[in-house]
Amino acid sequence: MRPDWDEYFIEIAKVVSSRATCLRRKYGAVIVKDRVMISTGYNGSPRGIANCIDLGKCTRKELNVPSGERYELCEAVHAEQNAIINAPPDRMKGAIIYIAGYEEDRSYAAGKPCKLCDRMIRNAQIEEVVYLDKDGSLERIRY
């Protein structure tokens, strides 16, 4: 059966997440406007900085820091942030961002944007977020 547009783009976000360099969670994001992809991003260290996956070390994991806490210990840029950084600003207005993520054990991770990413998405004038939740369902946030 042919997937609907949300299923199609969330599947692409899943594939984008396979490039992530985080040892704890892998996220992918796709920004879409008028059913055309304008940008992708995955979580990982900034360009030129060693990635946790290459170093084989994650400070937050070693300290058992819960999800959503102590971001200052992490070099990574979130998938949503990278997608926004890589997109032309004029194309993001009114767009949709799709977010999918996986835990270390390959179960789905909660794809709802953190507070910082939420602010960046709003500031980019992206109109809607479609994300994969832990139970595999698609959730939606409209601004």
mmCIF file with all atom_site columns, C-alpha atoms in Angstrom:
data_model
loop_
_atom_site.group_PDB
_atom_site.id
_atom_site.type_symbol
_atom_site.label_atom_id
_atom_site.label_alt_id
_atom_site.label_comp_id
_atom_site.label_asym_id
_atom_site.label_entity_id
_atom_site.label_seq_id
_atom_site.pdbx_PDB_ins_code
_atom_site.Cartn_x
_atom_site.Cartn_y
_atom_site.Cartn_z
_atom_site.occupancy
_atom_site.B_iso_or_equiv
_atom_site.pdbx_formal_charge
_atom_site.auth_seq_id
_atom_site.auth_comp_id
_atom_site.auth_asym_id
_atom_site.auth_atom_id
_atom_site.pdbx_PDB_model_num
ATOM 1   C CA . MET A 1 1   ? 0.000  0.000  0.000  1.00 0.00 ? 1   MET A CA 1
ATOM 2   C CA . ARG A 1 2   ? 1.232  3.481  -0.829 1.00 0.00 ? 2   ARG A CA 1
ATOM 3   C CA . PRO A 1 3   ? 2.129  5.510  2.309  1.00 0.00 ? 3   PRO A CA 1
ATOM 4   C CA . ASP A 1 4   ? 0.447  8.824  2.972  1.00 0.00 ? 4   ASP A CA 1
ATOM 5   C CA . TRP A 1 5   ? 2.670  11.926 3.057  1.00 0.00 ? 5   TRP A CA 1
ATOM 6   C CA . ASP A 1 6   ? 3.229  11.875 6.822  1.00 0.00 ? 6   ASP A CA 1
ATOM 7   C CA . GLU A 1 7   ? 4.259  8.206  6.733  1.00 0.00 ? 7   GLU A CA 1
ATOM 8   C CA . TYR A 1 8   ? 6.515  8.863  3.740  1.00 0.00 ? 8   TYR A CA 1
ATOM 9   C CA . PHE A 1 9   ? 8.394  11.751 5.333  1.00 0.00 ? 9   PHE A CA 1
ATOM 10  C CA . ILE A 1 10  ? 8.654  10.106 8.771  1.00 0.00 ? 10  ILE A CA 1
ATOM 11  C CA . GLU A 1 11  ? 10.246 7.089  7.057  1.00 0.00 ? 11  GLU A CA 1
ATOM 12  C CA . ILE A 1 12  ? 12.798 9.435  5.497  1.00 0.00 ? 12  ILE A CA 1
ATOM 13  C CA . ALA A 1 13  ? 13.461 10.967 8.940  1.00 0.00 ? 13  ALA A CA 1
ATOM 14  C CA . LYS A 1 14  ? 14.102 7.428  10.232 1.00 0.00 ? 14  LYS A CA 1
ATOM 15  C CA . VAL A 1 15  ? 16.705 6.880  7.507  1.00 0.00 ? 15  VAL A CA 1
ATOM 16  C CA . VAL A 1 16  ? 18.310 10.268 8.234  1.00 0.00 ? 16  VAL A CA 1
ATOM 17  C CA . SER A 1 17  ? 18.634 9.206  11.895 1.00 0.00 ? 17  SER A CA 1
ATOM 18  C CA . SER A 1 18  ? 20.957 6.390  10.806 1.00 0.00 ? 18  SER A CA 1
ATOM 19  C CA . ARG A 1 19  ? 23.673 9.053  10.235 1.00 0.00 ? 19  ARG A CA 1
ATOM 20  C CA . ALA A 1 20  ? 23.458 10.269 13.873 1.00 0.00 ? 20  ALA A CA 1
ATOM 21  C CA . THR A 1 21  ? 26.657 10.069 15.904 1.00 0.00 ? 21  THR A CA 1
ATOM 22  C CA . CYS A 1 22  ? 25.199 9.925  19.423 1.00 0.00 ? 22  CYS A CA 1
ATOM 23  C CA . LEU A 1 23  ? 25.726 6.772  21.468 1.00 0.00 ? 23  LEU A CA 1
ATOM 24  C CA . ARG A 1 24  ? 22.466 7.163  23.419 1.00 0.00 ? 24  ARG A CA 1
ATOM 25  C CA . ARG A 1 25  ? 19.846 8.129  20.850 1.00 0.00 ? 25  ARG A CA 1
ATOM 26  C CA . LYS A 1 26  ? 19.726 8.633  17.105 1.00 0.00 ? 26  LYS A CA 1
ATOM 27  C CA . TYR A 1 27  ? 17.396 11.266 15.689 1.00 0.00 ? 27  TYR A CA 1
ATOM 28  C CA . GLY A 1 28  ? 16.635 12.432 12.187 1.00 0.00 ? 28  GLY A CA 1
ATOM 29  C CA . ALA A 1 29  ? 14.645 15.445 11.028 1.00 0.00 ? 29  ALA A CA 1
ATOM 30  C CA . VAL A 1 30  ? 13.282 16.452 7.642  1.00 0.00 ? 30  VAL A CA 1
ATOM 31  C CA . ILE A 1 31  ? 11.875 19.889 6.812  1.00 0.00 ? 31  ILE A CA 1
ATOM 32  C CA . VAL A 1 32  ? 9.230  19.778 4.097  1.00 0.00 ? 32  VAL A CA 1
ATOM 33  C CA . LYS A 1 33  ? 7.319  22.485 2.281  1.00 0.00 ? 33  LYS A CA 1
ATOM 34  C CA . ASP A 1 34  ? 4.679  21.823 -0.344 1.00 0.00 ? 34  ASP A CA 1
ATOM 35  C CA . ARG A 1 35  ? 5.581  18.109 -0.136 1.00 0.00 ? 35  ARG A CA 1
ATOM 36  C CA . VAL A 1 36  ? 9.177  18.836 -1.162 1.00 0.00 ? 36  VAL A CA 1
ATOM 37  C CA . MET A 1 37  ? 12.111 18.202 1.190  1.00 0.00 ? 37  MET A CA 1
ATOM 38  C CA . ILE A 1 38  ? 14.128 21.348 1.781  1.00 0.00 ? 38  ILE A CA 1
ATOM 39  C CA . SER A 1 39  ? 16.503 20.156 4.496  1.00 0.00 ? 39  SER A CA 1
ATOM 40  C CA . THR A 1 40  ? 17.536 17.242 6.681  1.00 0.00 ? 40  THR A CA 1
ATOM 41  C CA . GLY A 1 41  ? 19.478 16.972 9.910  1.00 0.00 ? 41  GLY A CA 1
ATOM 42  C CA . TYR A 1 42  ? 20.629 14.387 12.408 1.00 0.00 ? 42  TYR A CA 1
ATOM 43  C CA . ASN A 1 43  ? 22.034 14.696 15.911 1.00 0.00 ? 43  ASN A CA 1
ATOM 44  C CA . GLY A 1 44  ? 25.784 14.852 16.256 1.00 0.00 ? 44  GLY A CA 1
ATOM 45  C CA . SER A 1 45  ? 28.757 17.010 17.122 1.00 0.00 ? 45  SER A CA 1
ATOM 46  C CA . PRO A 1 46  ? 29.329 20.273 15.262 1.00 0.00 ? 46  PRO A CA 1
ATOM 47  C CA . ARG A 1 47  ? 31.469 20.123 12.147 1.00 0.00 ? 47  ARG A CA 1
ATOM 48  C CA . GLY A 1 48  ? 35.117 19.699 13.067 1.00 0.00 ? 48  GLY A CA 1
ATOM 49  C CA . ILE A 1 49  ? 34.430 18.349 16.580 1.00 0.00 ? 49  ILE A CA 1
ATOM 50  C CA . ALA A 1 50  ? 34.993 14.679 17.405 1.00 0.00 ? 50  ALA A CA 1
ATOM 51  C CA . ASN A 1 51  ? 31.793 12.626 17.592 1.00 0.00 ? 51  ASN A CA 1
ATOM 52  C CA . CYS A 1 52  ? 30.905 10.432 20.559 1.00 0.00 ? 52  CYS A CA 1
ATOM 53  C CA . ILE A 1 53  ? 30.481 7.449  18.241 1.00 0.00 ? 53  ILE A CA 1
ATOM 54  C CA . ASP A 1 54  ? 34.075 7.923  17.018 1.00 0.00 ? 54  ASP A CA 1
ATOM 55  C CA . LEU A 1 55  ? 35.443 8.490  20.520 1.00 0.00 ? 55  LEU A CA 1
ATOM 56  C CA . GLY A 1 56  ? 33.436 5.573  21.935 1.00 0.00 ? 56  GLY A CA 1
ATOM 57  C CA . LYS A 1 57  ? 32.491 7.754  24.893 1.00 0.00 ? 57  LYS A CA 1
ATOM 58  C CA . CYS A 1 58  ? 29.450 9.717  26.058 1.00 0.00 ? 58  CYS A CA 1
ATOM 59  C CA . THR A 1 59  ? 29.803 11.767 29.225 1.00 0.00 ? 59  THR A CA 1
ATOM 60  C CA . ARG A 1 60  ? 26.049 11.933 29.826 1.00 0.00 ? 60  ARG A CA 1
ATOM 61  C CA . LYS A 1 61  ? 25.770 8.156  29.406 1.00 0.00 ? 61  LYS A CA 1
ATOM 62  C CA . GLU A 1 62  ? 28.721 7.521  31.745 1.00 0.00 ? 62  GLU A CA 1
ATOM 63  C CA . LEU A 1 63  ? 27.107 9.747  34.395 1.00 0.00 ? 63  LEU A CA 1
ATOM 64  C CA . ASN A 1 64  ? 23.680 8.173  33.771 1.00 0.00 ? 64  ASN A CA 1
ATOM 65  C CA . VAL A 1 65  ? 22.133 11.605 33.124 1.00 0.00 ? 65  VAL A CA 1
ATOM 66  C CA . PRO A 1 66  ? 18.390 11.334 32.384 1.00 0.00 ? 66  PRO A CA 1
ATOM 67  C CA . SER A 1 67  ? 17.039 12.421 29.014 1.00 0.00 ? 67  SER A CA 1
ATOM 68  C CA . GLY A 1 68  ? 16.435 16.159 28.818 1.00 0.00 ? 68  GLY A CA 1
ATOM 69  C CA . GLU A 1 69  ? 18.953 17.078 31.528 1.00 0.00 ? 69  GLU A CA 1
ATOM 70  C CA . ARG A 1 70  ? 22.499 18.470 31.620 1.00 0.00 ? 70  ARG A CA 1
ATOM 71  C CA . TYR A 1 71  ? 22.782 19.316 27.919 1.00 0.00 ? 71  TYR A CA 1
ATOM 72  C CA . GLU A 1 72  ? 25.904 21.326 28.715 1.00 0.00 ? 72  GLU A CA 1
ATOM 73  C CA . LEU A 1 73  ? 27.774 18.019 29.051 1.00 0.00 ? 73  LEU A CA 1
ATOM 74  C CA . CYS A 1 74  ? 27.043 17.136 25.417 1.00 0.00 ? 74  CYS A CA 1
ATOM 75  C CA . GLU A 1 75  ? 28.708 18.425 22.237 1.00 0.00 ? 75  GLU A CA 1
ATOM 76  C CA . ALA A 1 76  ? 25.844 17.300 19.994 1.00 0.00 ? 76  ALA A CA 1
ATOM 77  C CA . VAL A 1 77  ? 23.571 19.526 17.973 1.00 0.00 ? 77  VAL A CA 1
ATOM 78  C CA . HIS A 1 78  ? 19.999 18.185 17.805 1.00 0.00 ? 78  HIS A CA 1
ATOM 79  C CA . ALA A 1 79  ? 18.575 16.875 14.534 1.00 0.00 ? 79  ALA A CA 1
ATOM 80  C CA . GLU A 1 80  ? 15.983 19.675 14.378 1.00 0.00 ? 80  GLU A CA 1
ATOM 81  C CA . GLN A 1 81  ? 18.678 22.294 14.924 1.00 0.00 ? 81  GLN A CA 1
ATOM 82  C CA . ASN A 1 82  ? 20.854 20.856 12.148 1.00 0.00 ? 82  ASN A CA 1
ATOM 83  C CA . ALA A 1 83  ? 17.898 20.724 9.751  1.00 0.00 ? 83  ALA A CA 1
ATOM 84  C CA . ILE A 1 84  ? 17.099 24.385 10.511 1.00 0.00 ? 84  ILE A CA 1
ATOM 85  C CA . ILE A 1 85  ? 20.750 25.432 10.162 1.00 0.00 ? 85  ILE A CA 1
ATOM 86  C CA . ASN A 1 86  ? 20.946 23.727 6.759  1.00 0.00 ? 86  ASN A CA 1
ATOM 87  C CA . ALA A 1 87  ? 17.677 25.136 5.371  1.00 0.00 ? 87  ALA A CA 1
ATOM 88  C CA . PRO A 1 88  ? 17.140 28.370 3.462  1.00 0.00 ? 88  PRO A CA 1
ATOM 89  C CA . PRO A 1 89  ? 15.277 30.698 5.873  1.00 0.00 ? 89  PRO A CA 1
ATOM 90  C CA . ASP A 1 90  ? 12.692 31.835 3.334  1.00 0.00 ? 90  ASP A CA 1
ATOM 91  C CA . ARG A 1 91  ? 11.671 28.227 2.559  1.00 0.00 ? 91  ARG A CA 1
ATOM 92  C CA . MET A 1 92  ? 10.982 27.299 6.208  1.00 0.00 ? 92  MET A CA 1
ATOM 93  C CA . LYS A 1 93  ? 8.090  29.706 6.657  1.00 0.00 ? 93  LYS A CA 1
ATOM 94  C CA . GLY A 1 94  ? 4.939  27.583 6.754  1.00 0.00 ? 94  GLY A CA 1
ATOM 95  C CA . ALA A 1 95  ? 6.865  24.291 6.467  1.00 0.00 ? 95  ALA A CA 1
ATOM 96  C CA . ILE A 1 96  ? 6.500  21.015 8.373  1.00 0.00 ? 96  ILE A CA 1
ATOM 97  C CA . ILE A 1 97  ? 9.331  19.321 10.261 1.00 0.00 ? 97  ILE A CA 1
ATOM 98  C CA . TYR A 1 98  ? 9.261  15.530 10.663 1.00 0.00 ? 98  TYR A CA 1
ATOM 99  C CA . ILE A 1 99  ? 11.240 13.990 13.543 1.00 0.00 ? 99  ILE A CA 1
ATOM 100 C CA . ALA A 1 100 ? 12.013 10.331 14.251 1.00 0.00 ? 100 ALA A CA 1
ATOM 101 C CA . GLY A 1 101 ? 14.358 8.788  16.792 1.00 0.00 ? 101 GLY A CA 1
ATOM 102 C CA . TYR A 1 102 ? 15.657 5.534  18.199 1.00 0.00 ? 102 TYR A CA 1
ATOM 103 C CA . GLU A 1 103 ? 17.004 4.452  21.553 1.00 0.00 ? 103 GLU A CA 1
ATOM 104 C CA . GLU A 1 104 ? 20.182 2.372  21.833 1.00 0.00 ? 104 GLU A CA 1
ATOM 105 C CA . ASP A 1 105 ? 18.118 -0.832 21.717 1.00 0.00 ? 105 ASP A CA 1
ATOM 106 C CA . ARG A 1 106 ? 16.448 0.369  18.453 1.00 0.00 ? 106 ARG A CA 1
ATOM 107 C CA . SER A 1 107 ? 13.075 0.969  20.133 1.00 0.00 ? 107 SER A CA 1
ATOM 108 C CA . TYR A 1 108 ? 11.451 4.267  19.237 1.00 0.00 ? 108 TYR A CA 1
ATOM 109 C CA . ALA A 1 109 ? 12.584 7.330  21.176 1.00 0.00 ? 109 ALA A CA 1
ATOM 110 C CA . ALA A 1 110 ? 10.215 10.178 21.983 1.00 0.00 ? 110 ALA A CA 1
ATOM 111 C CA . GLY A 1 111 ? 10.458 12.583 19.044 1.00 0.00 ? 111 GLY A CA 1
ATOM 112 C CA . LYS A 1 112 ? 8.778  15.575 20.666 1.00 0.00 ? 112 LYS A CA 1
ATOM 113 C CA . PRO A 1 113 ? 11.167 18.551 20.405 1.00 0.00 ? 113 PRO A CA 1
ATOM 114 C CA . CYS A 1 114 ? 12.886 19.776 23.563 1.00 0.00 ? 114 CYS A CA 1
ATOM 115 C CA . LYS A 1 115 ? 12.178 23.329 24.733 1.00 0.00 ? 115 LYS A CA 1
ATOM 116 C CA . LEU A 1 116 ? 15.182 24.805 22.914 1.00 0.00 ? 116 LEU A CA 1
ATOM 117 C CA . CYS A 1 117 ? 14.343 23.049 19.643 1.00 0.00 ? 117 CYS A CA 1
ATOM 118 C CA . ASP A 1 118 ? 10.699 24.093 20.017 1.00 0.00 ? 118 ASP A CA 1
ATOM 119 C CA . ARG A 1 119 ? 11.802 27.736 20.225 1.00 0.00 ? 119 ARG A CA 1
ATOM 120 C CA . MET A 1 120 ? 14.079 27.344 17.204 1.00 0.00 ? 120 MET A CA 1
ATOM 121 C CA . ILE A 1 121 ? 11.283 25.701 15.191 1.00 0.00 ? 121 ILE A CA 1
ATOM 122 C CA . ARG A 1 122 ? 8.933  28.550 16.060 1.00 0.00 ? 122 ARG A CA 1
ATOM 123 C CA . ASN A 1 123 ? 11.584 31.153 15.259 1.00 0.00 ? 123 ASN A CA 1
ATOM 124 C CA . ALA A 1 124 ? 12.184 29.528 11.863 1.00 0.00 ? 124 ALA A CA 1
ATOM 125 C CA . GLN A 1 125 ? 8.435  30.005 11.261 1.00 0.00 ? 125 GLN A CA 1
ATOM 126 C CA . ILE A 1 126 ? 7.895  26.295 10.748 1.00 0.00 ? 126 ILE A CA 1
ATOM 127 C CA . GLU A 1 127 ? 4.167  25.782 11.046 1.00 0.00 ? 127 GLU A CA 1
ATOM 128 C CA . GLU A 1 128 ? 3.896  22.172 12.141 1.00 0.00 ? 128 GLU A CA 1
ATOM 129 C CA . VAL A 1 129 ? 5.848  19.349 13.795 1.00 0.00 ? 129 VAL A CA 1
ATOM 130 C CA . VAL A 1 130 ? 5.068  15.704 13.057 1.00 0.00 ? 130 VAL A CA 1
ATOM 131 C CA . TYR A 1 131 ? 7.016  13.329 15.264 1.00 0.00 ? 131 TYR A CA 1
ATOM 132 C CA . LEU A 1 132 ? 7.232  9.654  16.026 1.00 0.00 ? 132 LEU A CA 1
ATOM 133 C CA . ASP A 1 133 ? 6.395  8.877  19.633 1.00 0.00 ? 133 ASP A CA 1
ATOM 134 C CA . LYS A 1 134 ? 7.784  6.042  21.785 1.00 0.00 ? 134 LYS A CA 1
ATOM 135 C CA . ASP A 1 135 ? 4.835  3.809  20.925 1.00 0.00 ? 135 ASP A CA 1
ATOM 136 C CA . GLY A 1 136 ? 5.347  4.271  17.181 1.00 0.00 ? 136 GLY A CA 1
ATOM 137 C CA . SER A 1 137 ? 2.383  6.604  16.742 1.00 0.00 ? 137 SER A CA 1
ATOM 138 C CA . LEU A 1 138 ? 2.609  9.868  14.827 1.00 0.00 ? 138 LEU A CA 1
ATOM 139 C CA . GLU A 1 139 ? 1.933  12.970 16.891 1.00 0.00 ? 139 GLU A CA 1
ATOM 140 C CA . ARG A 1 140 ? 1.404  16.506 15.654 1.00 0.00 ? 140 ARG A CA 1
ATOM 141 C CA . ILE A 1 141 ? 2.028  20.005 17.002 1.00 0.00 ? 141 ILE A CA 1
ATOM 142 C CA . ARG A 1 142 ? 0.622  23.009 15.119 1.00 0.00 ? 142 ARG A CA 1
ATOM 143 C CA . TYR A 1 143 ? 1.752  26.563 15.818 1.00 0.00 ? 143 TYR A CA 1
#
